[in-house]
Coordinates of C-alpha atoms and ligand atoms in Angstrom, one line a residue:
Chain I
M1 CA -7.7 24.4 -17.2
E2 CA -7.5 20.5 -18.2
G3 CA -9.4 18.7 -15.2
R4 CA -7.3 15.7 -13.8
A5 CA -8.2 12.2 -13.8
L6 CA -7.7 9.7 -10.8
V7 CA -8.8 6.6 -11.0
I8 CA -9.0 4.4 -7.4
T9 CA -7.8 0.8 -7.7
S10 CA -6.8 -1.7 -5.2
G11 CA -6.1 -5.1 -6.2
K12 CA -7.9 -7.1 -3.5
G13 CA -11.6 -6.4 -3.9
G14 CA -13.9 -5.0 -1.0
V15 CA -11.1 -3.1 0.7
G16 CA -13.3 0.3 -0.5
K17 CA -12.6 1.9 -3.7
T18 CA -16.7 2.7 -4.6
T19 CA -16.7 4.3 -1.0
T20 CA -13.6 6.2 -1.5
V21 CA -14.8 7.6 -4.8
A22 CA -18.4 8.7 -3.7
N23 CA -16.6 10.1 -0.9
L24 CA -14.1 12.1 -2.4
G25 CA -16.4 13.0 -5.4
I26 CA -18.9 14.4 -2.6
G27 CA -16.0 16.4 -1.0
L28 CA -14.7 17.3 -4.4
A29 CA -18.0 18.7 -5.1
M30 CA -18.3 20.4 -1.7
L31 CA -15.3 22.3 -2.3
G32 CA -17.5 24.1 -5.4
R33 CA -15.0 21.7 -7.9
Q34 CA -16.7 20.4 -11.4
V35 CA -16.4 16.5 -10.8
V36 CA -17.7 13.5 -12.3
M37 CA -17.4 9.7 -11.2
V38 CA -17.1 7.3 -13.7
D39 CA -18.2 3.6 -12.8
A40 CA -15.6 1.2 -14.4
D41 CA -16.8 -1.4 -12.8
I42 CA -18.8 -2.8 -15.7
G43 CA -20.9 -6.1 -14.9
L44 CA -20.7 -4.9 -11.3
R45 CA -22.3 -1.7 -10.9
N46 CA -22.0 -0.1 -7.6
L47 CA -21.4 3.8 -7.6
D48 CA -24.8 4.4 -8.2
I49 CA -26.6 2.5 -5.4
V50 CA -23.9 4.0 -2.9
M51 CA -24.7 7.7 -4.4
G52 CA -28.1 7.0 -3.5
L53 CA -28.4 7.9 -7.8
E54 CA -29.8 4.3 -9.0
N55 CA -33.1 5.4 -10.4
R56 CA -32.3 8.1 -12.2
I57 CA -30.0 5.4 -14.5
V58 CA -31.0 5.8 -18.2
Y59 CA -27.8 5.1 -20.4
D60 CA -24.1 3.9 -19.5
I61 CA -20.9 4.4 -20.3
V62 CA -20.7 1.9 -23.3
N63 CA -23.6 3.3 -24.8
V64 CA -21.5 6.3 -24.9
T65 CA -18.6 4.5 -26.2
E66 CA -20.8 2.9 -28.6
G67 CA -21.7 6.3 -30.0
K68 CA -25.8 5.6 -28.8
C69 CA -25.7 8.5 -27.2
K70 CA -23.8 11.4 -25.8
I71 CA -21.8 11.7 -22.9
R72 CA -24.2 14.5 -22.0
Q73 CA -27.4 11.9 -21.8
A74 CA -25.7 9.6 -19.7
L75 CA -24.2 11.5 -17.0
I76 CA -26.8 12.1 -14.0
R77 CA -26.5 14.7 -12.0
D78 CA -26.0 14.5 -8.1
K79 CA -29.7 15.3 -6.1
R80 CA -27.1 17.1 -3.3
F81 CA -24.7 19.0 -5.4
D82 CA -25.5 20.3 -8.7
N83 CA -21.3 20.5 -9.7
L84 CA -21.4 16.3 -9.6
F85 CA -22.3 14.0 -11.6
L86 CA -21.8 10.1 -12.2
L87 CA -21.4 8.1 -15.4
P88 CA -23.0 4.8 -14.9
A89 CA -21.5 1.6 -15.9
A90 CA -23.3 -1.1 -17.8
Q91 CA -24.7 -3.7 -15.5
S92 CA -25.2 -6.1 -18.6
R93 CA -22.0 -6.1 -20.2
D94 CA -18.3 -8.0 -19.4
K95 CA -15.3 -5.9 -18.1
D96 CA -14.1 -5.5 -21.7
A97 CA -16.9 -3.6 -23.0
V98 CA -14.9 -0.6 -22.8
T99 CA -11.4 -0.6 -24.8
P100 CA -8.1 1.1 -23.1
D101 CA -8.6 3.8 -26.5
Q102 CA -12.3 4.2 -25.9
M103 CA -11.7 4.9 -22.3
K104 CA -8.7 7.7 -23.7
A105 CA -11.1 9.2 -25.8
L106 CA -13.8 9.7 -22.9
L107 CA -11.4 11.0 -20.5
T108 CA -10.5 13.6 -23.2
E109 CA -13.9 14.5 -23.4
L110 CA -14.5 14.8 -20.1
K111 CA -11.6 16.5 -19.1
K112 CA -12.6 20.0 -21.1
E113 CA -15.6 20.2 -18.7
F114 CA -14.7 18.6 -15.3
D115 CA -11.9 19.9 -12.9
Y116 CA -11.7 16.4 -11.4
I117 CA -12.4 13.1 -12.7
L118 CA -13.1 10.0 -10.5
I119 CA -12.4 6.6 -11.9
D120 CA -14.3 3.7 -9.9
C121 CA -11.9 0.5 -10.7
P122 CA -12.9 -2.7 -10.7
A123 CA -11.2 -5.7 -8.6
G124 CA -8.2 -7.4 -10.1
I125 CA -5.3 -7.0 -12.1
E126 CA -6.9 -8.2 -16.1
G127 CA -8.6 -6.5 -18.3
G128 CA -11.0 -4.5 -16.4
F129 CA -8.2 -2.7 -14.3
K130 CA -6.2 -2.3 -17.6
N131 CA -9.4 -0.8 -19.3
A132 CA -9.9 1.3 -16.4
I133 CA -6.5 3.1 -15.8
A134 CA -6.4 4.1 -19.4
G135 CA -5.8 7.6 -19.6
A136 CA -5.5 8.2 -16.0
D137 CA -3.0 11.0 -14.6
K138 CA -2.7 9.4 -11.2
A139 CA -3.7 6.4 -9.3
I140 CA -4.9 6.0 -5.9
I141 CA -4.6 2.6 -4.1
V142 CA -6.6 1.6 -1.5
T143 CA -5.9 -0.8 1.1
T144 CA -6.7 -2.4 4.3
P145 CA -4.1 -3.0 7.1
E146 CA -4.5 -6.4 5.8
V147 CA -1.3 -8.6 4.5
S148 CA -3.5 -9.9 1.8
A149 CA -4.5 -6.4 0.8
V150 CA -1.3 -5.0 0.8
R151 CA 0.2 -8.1 -1.1
D152 CA -2.2 -7.3 -3.5
A153 CA -1.4 -3.6 -3.4
D154 CA 2.2 -4.4 -3.9
R155 CA 1.4 -5.8 -7.2
I156 CA -0.5 -2.9 -8.3
V157 CA 1.9 -0.8 -7.5
G158 CA 4.4 -2.4 -10.2
L159 CA 1.6 -2.8 -12.8
L160 CA 0.9 0.9 -12.3
E161 CA 4.6 1.5 -12.7
A162 CA 4.7 -0.4 -16.3
S163 CA 1.4 1.2 -17.5
D164 CA 2.9 4.6 -17.0
L165 CA 1.6 5.7 -13.9
P166 CA 4.3 6.1 -11.7
D167 CA 4.1 7.4 -8.2
P168 CA 0.4 6.5 -7.1
R169 CA -0.7 7.6 -3.4
L170 CA -2.0 5.4 -0.9
I171 CA -5.2 5.4 1.0
V172 CA -5.3 2.6 4.2
N173 CA -9.1 2.4 4.8
R174 CA -10.6 -0.1 7.8
V175 CA -8.4 1.2 10.3
K176 CA -9.5 -0.6 13.6
I177 CA -8.7 1.9 16.6
D178 CA -8.8 -0.7 19.4
M179 CA -6.6 -3.4 17.5
V180 CA -4.1 -0.7 16.8
R181 CA -3.7 0.0 20.4
R182 CA -2.8 -3.5 21.3
G183 CA -0.8 -4.0 18.6
D184 CA -2.7 -6.3 16.2
M185 CA -2.8 -4.2 12.9
L186 CA -0.1 -3.6 10.9
D187 CA 1.3 -0.3 11.3
I188 CA 0.7 2.5 9.0
R189 CA 4.6 3.3 8.3
D190 CA 5.3 -0.3 7.9
I191 CA 2.7 -0.6 5.0
L192 CA 4.2 2.6 3.5
D193 CA 8.0 1.5 3.8
I194 CA 7.2 -2.2 2.0
L195 CA 5.4 -0.4 -1.0
S196 CA 7.4 2.5 -0.9
I197 CA 4.4 4.4 -1.1
E198 CA 3.3 8.3 0.1
L199 CA 0.2 8.5 2.0
L200 CA -3.1 10.2 0.9
G201 CA -5.2 9.3 4.3
I202 CA -6.5 7.0 7.0
V203 CA -9.5 6.0 7.2
P204 CA -11.1 4.8 10.1
E205 CA -13.6 1.3 10.4
D206 CA -16.8 3.1 11.3
E207 CA -19.8 1.8 11.3
N208 CA -21.7 5.2 10.2
I209 CA -20.4 4.3 6.4
I210 CA -22.5 0.9 6.2
V211 CA -25.1 3.6 7.5
S212 CA -24.6 5.9 5.2
T213 CA -24.5 3.1 2.4
N214 CA -27.8 2.2 3.4
R215 CA -29.2 5.1 2.7
G216 CA -27.1 6.3 -0.1
E217 CA -25.8 9.2 2.0
P218 CA -22.4 9.2 1.5
V219 CA -20.5 9.5 5.1
I220 CA -18.5 12.4 4.6
L221 CA -22.1 14.4 4.2
D222 CA -22.6 13.9 8.4
D223 CA -19.6 15.7 9.5
G224 CA -19.2 14.3 12.9
S225 CA -18.4 10.7 12.3
R226 CA -14.7 9.8 12.2
A227 CA -14.6 8.7 8.7
S228 CA -16.0 11.9 7.2
Q229 CA -13.4 13.9 8.8
A230 CA -11.0 11.2 7.1
F231 CA -12.3 11.8 3.8
R232 CA -12.5 15.7 3.9
N233 CA -8.8 15.9 5.0
I234 CA -8.1 13.8 2.0
T235 CA -10.4 15.7 -0.2
R236 CA -8.1 19.0 1.1
R237 CA -5.0 16.9 0.4
L238 CA -6.3 16.3 -3.4
E239 CA -6.6 20.2 -3.1
G240 CA -2.8 20.6 -2.4
E241 CA -3.2 21.5 0.9
E242 CA -0.8 20.2 3.8
V243 CA -3.6 18.6 6.4
P244 CA -1.9 16.5 9.5
F245 CA -3.0 13.1 9.5
M246 CA -5.8 13.0 11.5
S247 CA -6.0 12.0 15.6
L248 CA -8.1 8.8 15.4
E249 CA -9.0 9.2 18.8
P250 CA -10.9 12.3 20.6
G251 CA -9.4 13.8 23.7
N252 CA -6.0 14.2 25.1
G253 CA -2.9 11.4 24.1
F254 CA -3.5 11.7 20.8
I255 CA -0.2 12.8 19.6
A256 CA 0.8 9.5 21.4
F257 CA -1.4 7.6 19.5
I258 CA -0.9 9.2 16.2
K259 CA 2.7 8.1 16.6
R260 CA 1.7 4.7 18.0
L261 CA -0.2 4.7 14.5
M262 CA 2.1 5.6 12.3
G263 CA 5.0 3.4 13.9
L264 CA 6.9 6.2 15.2
A265 CA 6.8 5.2 19.0
R266 CA 7.0 1.2 20.0
Chain F
M1 CA 12.7 -15.0 38.7
F2 CA 14.2 -13.3 36.0
E3 CA 13.8 -16.1 33.7
L4 CA 10.3 -15.8 34.3
L5 CA 10.5 -12.1 33.9
R6 CA 12.2 -12.5 30.7
R7 CA 9.7 -15.3 29.4
L8 CA 6.6 -13.2 30.4
F9 CA 8.2 -10.4 28.1
K10 CA 9.0 -12.5 25.1
K11 CA 5.2 -13.7 25.8
E12 CA 3.8 -10.3 24.9
E13 CA 6.1 -9.7 22.3
E14 CA 5.0 -12.7 20.7
M15 CA 1.6 -11.2 20.8
R16 CA 2.4 -8.3 18.8
S17 CA 0.5 -10.1 15.9
K18 CA 1.7 -6.8 13.6
D19 CA 5.5 -7.5 13.9
L20 CA 4.5 -11.1 13.0
A21 CA 2.2 -9.5 9.9
R22 CA 5.4 -7.3 9.1
E23 CA 7.5 -9.8 8.5
R24 CA 5.9 -12.3 6.7
L25 CA 4.8 -9.4 4.1
R26 CA 8.6 -8.2 3.6
L27 CA 9.5 -11.7 3.1
V28 CA 6.6 -12.9 0.5
L29 CA 6.9 -9.5 -1.5
I30 CA 10.6 -10.4 -1.8
H31 CA 9.0 -13.4 -4.0
D32 CA 6.2 -11.9 -5.6
R33 CA 8.7 -9.0 -7.1
A34 CA 11.2 -11.5 -8.4
D35 CA 8.4 -13.7 -10.0
V36 CA 6.8 -11.0 -11.6
S37 CA 9.8 -9.5 -13.2
P38 CA 12.2 -12.7 -13.9
Q39 CA 14.0 -10.3 -15.7
V40 CA 15.3 -8.5 -12.6
F41 CA 17.3 -11.9 -12.2
E42 CA 18.2 -12.3 -16.3
S43 CA 20.1 -8.9 -15.7
L44 CA 21.4 -9.9 -11.9
K45 CA 23.0 -13.6 -13.8
S46 CA 24.9 -11.7 -16.1
D47 CA 26.0 -8.8 -14.4
L48 CA 27.4 -11.3 -11.9
I49 CA 29.2 -13.0 -14.4
R50 CA 30.8 -10.1 -16.1
V51 CA 32.2 -9.1 -12.8
I52 CA 33.1 -12.8 -11.9
S53 CA 34.8 -13.3 -15.2
K54 CA 37.3 -10.6 -14.6
Y55 CA 38.8 -12.8 -11.5
M56 CA 37.9 -15.9 -12.9
D57 CA 36.8 -18.5 -15.9
I58 CA 33.5 -19.7 -15.2
D59 CA 31.0 -21.9 -16.9
E60 CA 28.4 -19.5 -17.8
A61 CA 26.2 -21.9 -19.0
G62 CA 26.2 -23.9 -15.4
T63 CA 25.8 -20.8 -13.6
S64 CA 22.2 -20.3 -11.3
V65 CA 21.2 -17.5 -9.4
E66 CA 18.0 -17.9 -7.3
L67 CA 16.0 -17.1 -4.1
D68 CA 16.2 -19.3 -1.2
S69 CA 13.6 -19.4 1.8
S70 CA 14.0 -20.7 5.4
K71 CA 11.3 -19.7 7.9
D72 CA 12.4 -15.9 8.7
S73 CA 14.6 -15.2 5.7
V74 CA 15.2 -15.1 2.2
A75 CA 18.5 -15.8 0.9
L76 CA 19.9 -15.0 -2.9
V77 CA 21.8 -18.1 -3.6
A78 CA 24.1 -18.4 -6.6
S79 CA 25.9 -21.2 -8.0
I80 CA 28.9 -20.5 -10.1
P81 CA 31.1 -23.4 -11.4
V82 CA 34.8 -22.1 -11.4
I83 CA 37.1 -23.6 -14.7
C84 CA 40.1 -21.4 -13.7
V85 CA 41.1 -18.8 -11.6
K86 CA 43.4 -16.1 -13.1
R87 CA 46.8 -15.8 -11.8
T88 CA 46.1 -12.0 -11.4
A89 CA 43.2 -12.4 -9.4
G90 CA 42.2 -9.3 -7.4
Q91 CA 44.1 -7.3 -9.2
G92 CA 42.5 -6.5 -12.9
Ligands
LIG1 N1 -13.7 2.5 6.8 C1 -15.3 1.4 6.7 N2 -15.7 1.1 7.8 C2 -16.7 0.4 7.8 N3 -16.9 -0.5 6.6 C3 -16.7 0.2 5.8 C4 -15.1 1.0 5.1 N4 -15.3 1.0 4.0 C5 -15.6 0.4 3.2 N5 -16.6 -0.2 4.2 C6 -17.7 -1.3 3.9 O1 -16.6 -2.5 3.1 C7 -17.7 -2.7 1.8 C8 -16.9 -3.3 0.9 O2 -16.7 -1.2 0.2 P1 -16.8 -0.8 -1.1 O3 -17.6 -1.5 -1.9 O4 -16.5 0.2 -1.3 O5 -15.6 -2.0 -1.8 P2 -14.6 -1.6 -3.4 O6 -13.1 -2.0 -3.0 O7 -15.3 -1.1 -4.1 O8 -15.1 -3.6 -3.5 P3 -15.8 -3.8 -4.7 O9 -13.6 -4.8 -5.1 O10 -16.0 -5.1 -4.7 O11 -15.3 -3.1 -6.1 C9 -19.1 -2.2 2.1 O12 -20.2 -2.8 2.8 C10 -18.6 -1.0 2.6 O13 -19.8 -0.5 3.1
LIG2 MG1 -16.5 -1.3 -5.9

C-alpha cells in the first residue's frame, strides 16, 4: 500500500503548523502507523526542536535531494516511537534549495516505506510554499480564529485549488474559550462558511503547548490536557474515524457550549 | 424607558466583536478573490455583453464592470453605454 503525503500549511505565519505536524506525527505513531515528518521550512528549521530531536541531526533534506546522502541516513528516529522519523530542514540554505520536482521524487520514495508523510510548510505564498506542496496528496490548513489569519487561509485555499490540491481541511487553532463565551471570537461555523471548507479539528489555546514545546515533548503525550485530546481526535479523524468535535469545557453545559462555539446557537 | 432598554440591547449587540469580524472578513474576501482572479471579471463582462446584446446594441469598448464598496456592502456596478434598443426587445 502507498502512503499518504499531507502538507500542513497556513498562509499567515506563527499560527501552529509546526506544532500540528509534531503532534499529529506522534499521534499517528501512537496508533502504530509508520510516519515520517518532513520539515520543508528551509532556512527556518523548527520541527527538530519542537520534537526534542535537535541534537541528533547529521544530514538534512537538501543533502538528500542533492545526492550527498541516502534518505535513510538523513532520517532521525524519534526517541519515543521507533516507527516515527524526522527529515530535518537545511538551516543554512534558502527556500528554493529544494525544487518541486525534487520534492515529488522524495515523496515517491518515502511513500514506499511510510503510511503517512507529514510536511511542515513554510509561511507565505512564495517559492517555499510551492516547493513544499509539490507532490502532496492532501492539504491541511491551520488558522487561528482571527480575521488576518482567516483572510490568508482563503488565499491558500485558492492557491491549493490552482495547484490541483482541492478540498483541503481546516484546523482552527488557539481557540480561546472565554472569548468565545463573550462573543469576541469568530465562530468556527462562520469561518467554515466563509472559506467553504471542511473542518478537521478545533484546538484550544493551551499553555501546556508552550510548556511541552519548552521540553521538546509534544503536548499530545500529556494525555490530561485539552490540546492533547484535540490532537488525538484529529489523528483519529485522519484514520477515517468519525469523532465528534470536542467539548472545550469540562462538566455540564458542554453541548450548549459546543453549539455556541459552532455558531449554531446565538 | 423602552428606548433605554433598546439602546442597552443595541450596545450589547455592538460589543460582539465576532459579528463585526465576520462581516469585515466577508467584505474583504470579495475584493481579495476578485483581485486574485481578474479573469472572473473578464468572463463575467463578456457574458453580460452577450446577454444584453440580445436586447440592445451596446458600446462594448465603453463597457466596464467593477466592484464598488461602501462601508458595509459591496456592489457589482456595470456601466454599459447603450447605442440603440432593439424593437423586439424582451421577445428574443
Ligand atoms: N493551541 C495553542 N495554545 C498555545 N500556544 C500555541 C498553540 N498553538 C501554537 N502555539 C504557540 O504558538 C507559537 C507558534 O507555533 P508554531 O511554531 O507551531 O507556528 P508555525 O505556524 O509553525 O509558525 P511559522 O509560520 O513561523 O513556521 C509557538 O510558540 C507555539 O508554542
Ligand atoms: Mg513552523
